[in-house]
Amino acid sequence: MEQGLEVALTDLQSSWNNVRHHTEEISSDRLLVRRGQAFNITLYFRKRGFQPGLDNIIFVAETGDSVYLDSEPQRQEYVVNDYGFIYQGNKNWIRPCPWNYGQFEENIIDICLELLDKSLNFQIDPATDCALRGSPVYISRVVCAMINSNDDNGVLNGNWSESYLDGINPAEWTGSVAILKQWHATGCQPVRYGQCWVFAAIMCTVMRCLGIPTRVITNFDSGHDTDGNLIIDEYYDSTGRILENKKKDTVWNFHVWNECWMARKDLPPGYGGWQVLDATPQETSNGLYCCGPASVRAIKEGEVDLNYDTAFAFSMVNADCMSWLVYGGKEQKIHRDTNTVGNFISTKSIQSDERDDVTENYKYIEGSPQERLVFMRALQKLKARRSEGPHKADSQHSTPVPLNRDSPRSLHMPSLQPSDIVQVSLKFQLLDPPNMGQDIRFVLLALNMSLQFKDLKVNLSAQSLLHDGSPLPPFWQDTAFITLSPEEAKTHSCRIPYSQYSQYLSTDKLIRISALGEEKNSPEKILVDKIITLAYPGIMINVLGAAIVNQPLSIQVLFSNPLSEHVADCVLTVEGSGLFKKQQRVLIGVLKPQHRASITLETVPFKTGQRQIQANLRSNKFKDIKGYKNVYVDLRL
């Protein structure tokens, strides 16, 4: 009787397979293959060889293709690319923040697997958790909950308080690798601190490392509807200043989340593809601080009853805003704005440094019949769900709501009717680019569109904002009395000195200027505001000579103090996957007023191909002067 085969050695052909599965940058010694793609192994047998027709070998590997993207450029961008941009600022001034995802850097794959093992799901039931890890829907929810630390020893502590003395200001980070390695090195203690873009960036790193196509999305004027009625309530006093919001509804100046590509066999056909996942701890989902996956198509169509957290995601891009005037202890409804929330929804373009606007993926054109139809469909579904049981919301932020727009609105009481005509228009116009360290000069434009004389009293104010909509106290006020002849336009000039606003600025460098106009002998009021983001000059990076793998490379970094005062505690950080083994920190110390400086760093690139250098300069006066440089590393000269 012929003896059966006995395996003596298995060669997983790790190096060969990993190259074809685009995982060679992670390791050449360990087999790392992607689902839905063939791979080779070689079996060596003891005593005799394999005999076709006599021997039969069955090898089963179930991987599936539930995260397969059929576009090679998309696969390169959303799985393989290890750097990118996260968009910040405001809808009138969108700026790219360079970021090092670094999903192929040393030990990152092990840290990502450790993250899964530290989840509450694994801790409670390891066998079930591991059995479900082939599901991208399941694994994305686990990762989403583990990025924040609200329920467990997740990666990041969130902090929106402007006090970061016992950690790192979120604005200073330039990459995910340092954060993930710190979390691992400290025994999985949460890293301090993160805000929305840091949560999203870390999740992008982990999901790309696990092979799930992922991109980072920024939504400008992003709604946070805590009571599930698709209405963001905002409150103002008689000067146009934002007041504290008792309901805790907010509009974030911008908010950042992720989209992950996956099939959704748990949903009706047609709702697979890009799914929203939001790791920023805002609301609980099935008892944990995570959000999604919510089908982007379901959001656009108002199908808010589909899993997971689609109603909350819908409100982030398409809630309405209700304005209330507060005076004498009373609240009066003054305006409902259907266009405020969800603008310029942005992500990095495929194989390009340009911004890609994906707003049309989330919503129909604002104000169109289709958009209003979808809104009413979503509202009806939410009302039906509430009638079945109480809606519960557990918001962690008590923050007010910024308007985030520069357009006048009539606040005629008791409510606006279609026949009402705004007879006076107010608008702000900047006279100079709003650069940090310089005075802010602007004018208020007043236009009388009627055939009658108009006497206006206008209260003006300025206050700093955090990017999540939280206001700081007003630091500048002015009053203007403007008389307008029929169809006349006038301007009122304003100036806010740097010495007046500098001590009141938040890290986000956002200033909201507002004006509330009252017409003599009329109940009509006109509210206008404008968000100003103060800009810094960026860091310049020069690569001195050709970049060749495993050959020394000099990199020049040029930076300056943009202020007319000394700044201290200056630290420059520089990183870049494939270029630096770890983040470089250079202590600069004190920089004199308007002083320009440069340093030269030496490194040895250890990976070929397209790379990016990210740099950040912080001091006791500013935290996030950024710069980046794309570098192509050749194999040889």
XYZ file of C-alpha atoms in Angstrom:
637
model
C 0.000 0.000 0.000
C 1.398 3.392 -1.011
C 2.430 5.536 1.944
C 0.587 8.855 2.360
C 2.265 12.214 1.910
C 3.913 13.809 4.933
C 4.726 17.518 4.811
C 8.309 18.215 5.839
C 8.503 21.948 5.102
C 6.198 24.732 3.955
C 7.657 27.677 2.037
C 5.157 30.547 2.137
C 7.202 32.442 -0.483
C 6.692 35.554 1.624
C 8.996 37.813 -0.341
C 7.529 36.855 -3.742
C 3.907 36.975 -2.555
C 4.266 40.221 -0.618
C 5.574 42.068 -3.675
C 2.532 40.987 -5.681
C 0.188 41.840 -2.823
C 1.790 45.276 -2.264
C 2.810 44.446 1.308
C 6.568 44.204 0.783
C 7.082 47.514 2.579
C 5.626 45.954 5.733
C 7.766 42.814 5.644
C 9.578 40.398 3.353
C 9.885 37.674 6.023
C 6.201 37.280 6.984
C 3.424 36.327 4.603
C 1.003 39.266 4.266
C -1.596 38.728 1.549
C -4.709 40.620 0.561
C -8.144 39.062 0.279
C -9.461 38.078 -3.137
C -6.016 37.719 -4.743
C -4.106 34.498 -5.526
C -0.831 33.641 -3.766
C 1.690 30.794 -4.020
C 3.098 28.412 -1.428
C 5.467 25.471 -1.860
C 5.146 22.205 0.095
C 8.123 19.878 0.595
C 7.331 16.240 1.490
C 9.209 13.628 3.469
C 10.306 10.273 1.949
C 8.578 10.707 -1.427
C 7.349 13.384 -3.753
C 3.907 14.398 -4.961
C 2.491 12.025 -7.613
C -0.192 13.529 -9.890
C -3.161 11.210 -10.311
C -2.351 9.403 -7.108
C -2.119 12.187 -4.568
C -4.762 14.793 -3.943
C -4.026 17.960 -1.908
C -6.828 20.265 -0.813
C -5.921 23.727 0.513
C -8.747 26.030 1.599
C -8.282 29.757 2.250
C -11.436 31.834 2.553
C -10.771 35.516 1.967
C -13.608 36.913 -0.135
C -13.628 40.238 -1.991
C -15.948 42.402 0.108
C -13.511 45.346 0.072
C -12.384 44.999 -3.549
C -11.974 48.163 -5.617
C -11.794 47.495 -9.346
C -9.773 50.654 -10.093
C -5.995 50.309 -9.794
C -5.458 54.089 -9.284
C -8.035 53.992 -6.468
C -6.331 50.970 -4.893
C -3.016 52.778 -5.034
C -4.470 55.908 -3.429
C -6.768 54.434 -0.783
C -4.752 51.370 0.295
C -1.108 51.840 -0.695
C -0.483 55.594 -0.448
C 1.087 56.349 2.944
C 0.734 60.137 2.979
C -1.949 62.662 2.155
C -3.767 65.854 3.111
C -6.484 66.605 5.641
C -8.473 69.737 4.827
C -9.003 72.346 7.544
C -9.870 76.048 7.906
C -13.327 77.245 6.902
C -15.415 77.031 3.759
C -14.054 80.372 2.513
C -10.424 79.427 3.232
C -9.736 75.707 2.810
C -6.159 74.695 3.553
C -4.484 71.273 3.207
C -2.739 69.886 6.277
C -0.057 67.339 5.234
C -0.183 63.999 7.054
C 2.062 60.946 7.307
C -0.205 57.871 7.503
C 2.774 55.497 7.556
C 0.773 52.255 7.404
C 3.808 50.337 6.134
C 6.256 51.569 8.762
C 8.025 49.159 11.102
C 5.766 47.472 13.702
C 2.594 49.276 12.558
C 0.947 46.023 11.386
C 1.590 44.465 14.814
C 0.256 47.552 16.595
C -2.916 47.407 14.473
C -3.425 43.742 15.377
C -2.745 44.590 19.019
C -5.433 47.261 18.767
C -7.946 44.596 17.717
C -6.936 42.386 20.651
C -7.388 45.257 23.113
C -10.960 45.928 21.998
C -13.830 45.232 24.367
C -15.209 42.735 21.845
C -12.078 40.583 22.026
C -11.769 40.949 25.784
C -15.355 39.734 26.304
C -15.483 36.938 23.690
C -12.177 36.271 21.845
C -13.494 33.345 19.790
C -16.489 35.224 18.400
C -14.426 38.340 17.791
C -11.805 36.457 15.771
C -14.494 34.599 13.816
C -16.029 37.930 12.773
C -12.779 39.601 11.717
C -13.380 38.673 8.104
C -16.300 41.113 8.030
C -15.278 44.683 7.142
C -18.529 45.976 8.655
C -17.663 44.371 11.987
C -13.971 45.201 11.949
C -14.600 48.847 11.019
C -16.871 49.309 14.036
C -14.286 47.693 16.316
C -11.494 49.930 15.007
C -13.721 53.021 15.128
C -14.415 52.448 18.844
C -10.729 51.728 19.581
C -9.365 54.929 18.021
C -10.925 56.996 20.824
C -10.502 56.103 24.492
C -13.983 56.856 25.818
C -14.920 53.207 26.419
C -11.561 51.453 26.621
C -7.794 51.939 26.414
C -8.138 53.287 22.899
C -5.430 55.138 21.039
C -6.364 58.787 21.649
C -7.822 61.015 24.341
C -9.978 63.776 22.893
C -9.556 67.309 24.229
C -11.420 70.445 23.141
C -10.586 72.543 26.212
C -7.590 74.515 24.858
C -5.560 73.163 27.821
C -2.945 70.640 26.729
C -0.195 71.024 29.331
C -0.116 67.303 30.131
C 0.019 66.228 26.483
C 0.402 67.385 22.884
C -1.784 70.061 21.309
C -3.737 68.244 18.549
C -2.659 70.905 16.038
C 1.004 69.877 16.414
C 0.694 66.326 15.088
C 1.837 65.663 11.522
C 1.493 61.884 11.344
C -0.007 58.694 12.754
C 3.157 56.663 13.320
C 4.403 58.570 16.381
C 0.954 58.322 17.992
C 0.499 54.592 17.393
C 4.035 53.792 18.554
C 3.568 55.868 21.711
C 0.318 54.026 22.458
C 2.092 50.688 22.075
C 5.222 51.704 24.013
C 3.245 52.869 27.055
C 1.335 49.626 27.445
C -1.655 50.821 25.400
C -2.291 53.968 27.437
C -4.276 56.580 25.465
C -2.149 59.287 23.860
C -2.950 62.904 24.764
C -4.465 64.612 22.729
C -6.548 64.401 19.584
C -9.387 66.158 17.827
C -11.457 65.089 14.847
C -8.763 65.200 12.156
C -6.324 63.221 14.329
C -8.949 60.539 15.081
C -9.718 60.252 11.357
C -6.043 60.147 10.364
C -5.258 57.352 12.828
C -8.258 55.366 11.613
C -7.112 55.834 8.020
C -3.695 54.406 8.921
C -5.146 51.371 10.693
C -7.743 50.565 8.030
C -5.293 50.930 5.135
C -2.833 48.755 7.036
C -5.553 46.092 7.389
C -6.229 46.297 3.652
C -9.543 48.167 3.674
C -9.656 51.099 1.192
C -10.013 54.267 3.255
C -9.937 58.021 2.742
C -10.228 61.052 4.999
C -13.220 63.369 4.500
C -13.666 66.969 5.701
C -17.135 68.499 5.969
C -17.256 72.273 6.370
C -20.104 73.617 8.550
C -20.763 70.172 9.981
C -23.901 69.600 12.039
C -24.051 67.839 15.409
C -27.727 67.226 16.070
C -28.046 65.793 19.577
C -31.810 65.282 19.730
C -32.371 63.674 16.354
C -34.821 66.189 14.891
C -32.535 67.357 12.041
C -32.605 70.885 13.444
C -29.536 72.695 14.796
C -30.696 75.414 17.180
C -28.506 78.510 17.535
C -29.025 81.415 19.949
C -28.001 85.104 19.675
C -28.232 88.202 21.797
C -29.091 91.697 20.553
C -25.496 92.320 19.425
C -25.352 89.215 17.231
C -23.073 87.392 19.685
C -23.454 83.607 19.909
C -24.839 82.402 23.219
C -24.409 79.111 25.034
C -26.596 76.410 23.566
C -28.704 74.628 26.184
C -29.623 71.794 23.816
C -25.970 71.132 22.994
C -26.607 71.188 19.244
C -23.545 72.492 17.414
C -22.229 73.329 13.974
C -18.525 72.587 13.709
C -16.541 74.943 11.514
C -15.205 71.757 9.977
C -15.413 68.116 10.968
C -13.344 65.193 9.726
C -14.318 61.536 9.365
C -13.440 58.533 7.202
C -14.959 56.711 4.287
C -14.184 53.005 3.923
C -15.022 50.961 0.831
C -16.903 47.715 1.452
C -19.817 45.561 0.399
C -22.919 45.846 2.599
C -24.605 42.451 2.470
C -26.496 43.470 5.623
C -28.305 46.232 3.664
C -30.600 46.204 0.622
C -28.811 46.040 -2.755
C -27.133 49.251 -3.912
C -25.884 50.536 -0.564
C -22.359 49.146 -0.696
C -19.311 51.192 -1.664
C -18.158 54.145 0.419
C -19.280 54.066 4.049
C -18.969 56.846 6.663
C -17.047 55.963 9.840
C -16.452 58.630 12.475
C -14.056 57.803 15.326
C -14.467 61.180 17.042
C -16.409 60.495 20.260
C -19.645 62.458 19.832
C -22.546 60.069 20.374
C -22.821 56.416 21.409
C -23.780 53.655 18.985
C -25.059 50.453 20.581
C -23.473 51.615 23.826
C -20.017 52.468 22.449
C -18.504 55.689 21.149
C -18.295 54.906 17.460
C -20.231 55.928 14.371
C -20.896 53.875 11.245
C -20.465 52.325 8.849
C -23.222 54.421 7.276
C -23.741 54.075 3.533
C -22.962 57.333 1.714
C -25.700 56.532 -0.797
C -28.170 55.970 2.057
C -27.229 59.386 3.448
C -27.865 61.034 0.081
C -31.248 59.322 -0.305
C -32.378 60.016 3.281
C -32.612 56.318 4.174
C -31.805 57.088 7.793
C -33.240 53.848 9.149
C -30.419 51.761 7.631
C -27.504 50.610 9.803
C -25.318 52.066 11.213
C -25.881 55.605 12.589
C -27.108 56.863 9.221
C -29.440 59.399 10.850
C -26.575 61.065 12.717
C -24.399 61.067 9.590
C -27.285 62.604 7.601
C -27.603 65.429 10.138
C -23.892 66.234 9.807
C -24.343 67.128 6.143
C -27.988 68.132 5.778
C -29.592 69.370 9.010
C -31.430 72.713 8.992
C -30.423 75.592 11.286
C -32.941 77.458 13.435
C -31.936 80.895 14.743
C -33.352 82.271 17.990
C -33.073 85.791 19.403
C -32.743 85.835 23.202
C -33.694 88.954 25.148
C -35.450 89.665 28.430
C -35.408 85.995 29.322
C -37.434 85.121 26.230
C -36.597 83.260 23.037
C -38.025 84.204 19.666
C -37.717 82.086 16.544
C -36.272 84.334 13.866
C -35.090 82.264 10.918
C -34.765 78.753 9.506
C -31.794 78.218 7.202
C -31.816 75.115 5.000
C -28.448 75.749 3.298
C -25.968 76.204 6.154
C -24.905 72.680 7.058
C -22.656 70.565 4.839
C -20.402 72.508 2.468
C -17.376 71.694 0.307
C -17.110 68.079 1.496
C -13.490 67.388 0.626
C -10.870 64.665 0.250
C -7.507 64.315 -1.451
C -7.723 63.587 -5.164
C -6.509 60.278 -6.587
C -2.750 60.388 -7.330
C -2.767 64.173 -7.050
C -2.209 66.838 -4.406
C -5.413 68.604 -5.442
C -8.642 68.707 -3.430
C -11.582 66.618 -4.613
C -15.070 67.918 -3.774
C -17.414 64.986 -3.049
C -20.431 66.984 -1.790
C -22.668 65.581 -4.545
C -22.077 62.068 -3.159
C -23.776 63.128 0.091
C -26.605 65.428 -0.935
C -28.565 66.800 -3.842
C -28.107 70.476 -4.736
C -29.149 72.645 -1.785
C -32.601 74.094 -2.200
C -33.532 71.783 -5.073
C -36.878 69.964 -4.916
C -35.011 66.644 -4.694
C -32.939 67.804 -1.724
C -36.035 68.961 0.177
C -37.817 65.697 -0.702
C -34.933 63.691 0.761
C -34.921 65.879 3.874
C -38.639 65.278 4.441
C -38.190 61.534 3.864
C -35.436 61.454 6.509
C -37.524 63.518 8.937
C -40.553 61.235 8.530
C -38.433 58.137 9.155
C -36.973 59.703 12.307
C -40.450 60.661 13.582
C -41.652 57.119 12.982
C -38.667 55.739 14.855
C -39.212 58.124 17.779
C -42.845 57.093 18.027
C -41.642 53.533 18.612
C -39.447 54.525 21.558
C -37.615 57.408 23.210
C -34.680 58.880 21.345
C -31.598 58.896 23.484
C -28.600 61.116 22.914
C -25.504 61.350 25.033
C -23.499 64.362 23.957
C -20.216 65.111 25.597
C -19.917 68.700 24.384
C -21.893 71.709 25.552
C -21.002 74.130 22.816
C -22.846 76.841 20.892
C -23.341 77.180 17.187
C -21.451 79.388 14.723
C -23.220 80.659 11.629
C -20.162 80.098 9.400
C -21.420 82.187 6.504
C -21.189 85.657 5.097
C -24.684 86.498 3.934
C -27.330 88.786 5.405
C -30.593 87.442 6.765
C -33.709 89.368 7.595
C -34.890 88.616 11.124
C -38.306 90.200 10.744
C -40.600 89.055 13.524
C -42.556 86.969 14.110
C -41.447 84.889 11.116
C -40.310 85.259 7.536
C -43.050 84.874 4.964
C -42.424 84.389 1.217
C -43.789 87.890 0.567
C -41.258 89.529 2.886
C -38.570 91.487 1.068
C -35.253 92.341 2.676
C -34.967 96.086 2.096
C -31.509 96.604 3.620
C -28.507 94.407 2.957
C -25.377 94.133 5.121
C -22.139 92.452 4.111
C -18.554 92.261 5.408
C -15.552 92.710 3.134
C -11.912 92.212 4.125
C -9.499 94.891 2.918
C -6.319 92.814 3.401
C -5.478 89.098 3.616
C -5.920 88.080 7.277
C -2.325 87.338 8.208
C -1.308 86.491 11.748
C 0.490 89.350 13.479
C -1.188 92.073 11.437
C -4.227 94.241 12.139
C -7.515 93.029 10.673
C -9.042 95.681 8.401
C -12.513 95.320 6.947
C -15.599 97.283 6.004
C -19.291 96.759 6.580
C -21.204 97.389 3.342
C -24.775 98.667 3.838
C -27.138 98.820 0.852
C -30.644 100.335 0.859
C -32.669 98.491 -1.795
C -35.873 100.421 -1.112
C -37.199 103.813 -2.236
C -37.394 105.135 1.347
C -34.785 106.635 3.664
C -33.390 104.174 6.219
C -31.830 104.946 9.605
C -29.818 102.014 10.941
C -28.161 101.259 14.232
C -25.637 98.444 13.801
C -23.962 96.603 16.686
C -20.690 94.965 15.683
C -18.633 92.441 17.636
C -15.760 89.963 17.243
C -15.092 86.760 19.148
C -12.756 83.785 18.736
C -14.111 80.355 17.884
C -12.919 76.812 18.277
C -13.314 74.633 15.191
C -16.144 72.697 16.860
C -18.215 75.877 17.110
C -17.422 76.781 20.717
C -17.159 80.589 21.120
C -14.820 82.503 23.352
C -15.945 85.829 24.882
C -16.130 88.873 22.566
C -12.968 90.978 22.588
C -14.030 93.798 20.241
C -17.257 95.786 19.868
C -18.363 98.791 17.873
C -21.582 100.645 17.096
C -22.382 102.351 13.797
C -25.223 104.721 12.959
C -25.867 104.698 9.210
C -28.384 106.832 7.308
C -29.172 105.589 3.812
C -30.947 107.474 1.051
C -33.123 105.438 -1.334
C -30.980 102.852 -3.213
C -27.839 104.242 -1.564
C -24.812 102.168 -0.467
C -22.395 103.152 2.303
C -19.412 101.583 4.021
C -18.346 101.596 7.648
C -14.621 101.005 8.159
C -13.395 98.757 10.983
C -9.991 97.797 12.340
C -9.052 95.243 14.989
C -5.417 95.692 16.107
C -3.216 92.621 16.577
C -2.547 93.800 20.124
C -6.273 93.514 20.809
C -7.008 90.086 19.311
C -3.715 88.228 19.929
C -4.356 87.345 23.556
C -7.845 86.010 22.789
C -7.008 83.673 19.904
C -7.528 79.923 20.126
C -5.263 77.385 18.450
C -7.748 77.280 15.579
C -7.058 80.968 14.767
C -10.753 81.564 13.965
C -12.401 84.942 14.495
C -16.101 85.541 13.960
C -17.131 89.116 13.191
C -20.853 89.859 13.332
C -23.248 92.747 12.887
C -26.864 93.059 13.964
C -28.645 95.941 12.287
C -31.889 97.530 13.542
C -33.968 99.911 11.496
C -35.463 102.900 13.310
C -39.197 102.533 13.921
C -39.211 98.990 12.489
C -39.086 95.508 14.045
C -36.876 94.268 11.214
C -33.351 93.174 12.085
C -30.528 92.111 9.780
C -27.845 89.685 10.988
C -24.608 89.147 9.091
C -21.398 87.450 10.078
C -18.084 86.302 8.659
C -15.551 83.717 9.791
C -11.926 84.770 9.424
C -9.074 82.266 9.609
C -5.746 83.936 10.327
C -2.933 82.586 8.179
C 0.737 81.901 8.916
C 3.534 81.824 6.349
C 4.311 78.161 5.660
C 7.533 76.255 6.202
C 9.679 75.868 3.076
C 11.506 72.564 2.503
C 14.280 72.084 -0.065
C 15.816 68.730 -1.007
C 19.514 69.293 -1.695
C 20.497 66.884 -4.456
C 19.053 63.679 -5.847
C 17.210 61.320 -3.502
C 18.657 57.809 -3.876
C 17.663 54.876 -1.681
C 20.286 53.987 0.969
C 22.321 57.089 0.091
C 22.769 60.175 2.341
C 20.371 63.043 1.605
C 20.430 66.648 2.873
C 17.142 68.442 3.525
C 16.942 72.197 4.186
C 14.056 73.531 6.264
C 13.350 77.296 6.200
C 10.969 78.892 8.692
C 10.273 82.242 10.298
C 8.635 83.963 13.250
C 5.696 85.833 11.661
C 5.060 87.962 14.753
C 6.444 91.341 15.805
C 7.448 89.934 19.177
C 9.818 87.307 20.552
C 8.547 83.733 20.645
C 10.042 81.057 22.888
C 10.016 77.278 23.274
C 10.261 76.795 19.516
C 10.405 73.163 18.394
C 10.610 71.930 14.803
C 9.373 68.405 14.028
C 10.072 66.680 10.709
C 8.967 63.239 9.528
C 8.280 61.239 6.387
C 7.683 57.538 5.780
C 10.534 55.872 3.924
C 12.760 58.898 4.557
C 13.150 59.059 8.357
C 13.161 56.045 10.679
C 11.431 58.170 13.316
C 10.116 61.691 13.809
C 12.889 64.277 14.092
C 12.615 66.918 16.842
C 14.863 69.984 16.728
C 14.891 72.411 19.671
C 15.087 75.944 18.262
C 14.541 77.960 21.465
C 13.838 81.675 20.979
C 13.073 83.363 17.676
C 13.343 87.141 17.393
C 10.519 89.222 15.854
C 10.133 88.539 12.105
C 13.304 86.427 12.256
C 13.977 83.951 9.433
C 16.020 80.822 10.063
C 16.996 77.566 8.412
C 18.442 74.237 9.431
C 19.766 71.314 7.400
C 18.914 67.739 8.316
C 20.726 64.640 7.124
C 18.902 61.384 6.446
C 19.199 58.166 4.450
C 16.061 57.213 2.475
C 15.291 53.524 2.938
C 12.325 53.117 0.570
C 11.951 53.994 -3.099
C 9.118 55.745 -4.872
C 7.017 58.841 -4.170
C 7.499 60.117 -0.595
C 6.528 63.192 1.391
C 8.275 65.209 4.109
C 5.985 66.814 6.723
C 7.163 69.579 9.079
C 5.638 71.557 11.945
C 6.936 74.525 13.958
C 5.462 75.293 17.356
C 6.223 77.917 20.017
C 4.617 79.493 23.064
C 2.651 81.801 20.720
C 1.661 79.446 17.883
C 1.380 75.679 17.498
C 0.949 74.696 13.888
C 3.047 76.366 11.226
C 3.143 73.576 8.629
C 5.056 72.673 5.510
C 5.590 69.702 3.225
C 7.673 68.580 0.267
C 7.109 65.695 -2.127
C 10.242 63.681 -2.880
C 10.799 60.886 -5.392
C 13.388 58.374 -4.198
C 15.162 56.553 -7.037
C 16.713 53.110 -6.883
C 19.974 54.389 -8.332
C 21.458 57.375 -10.142
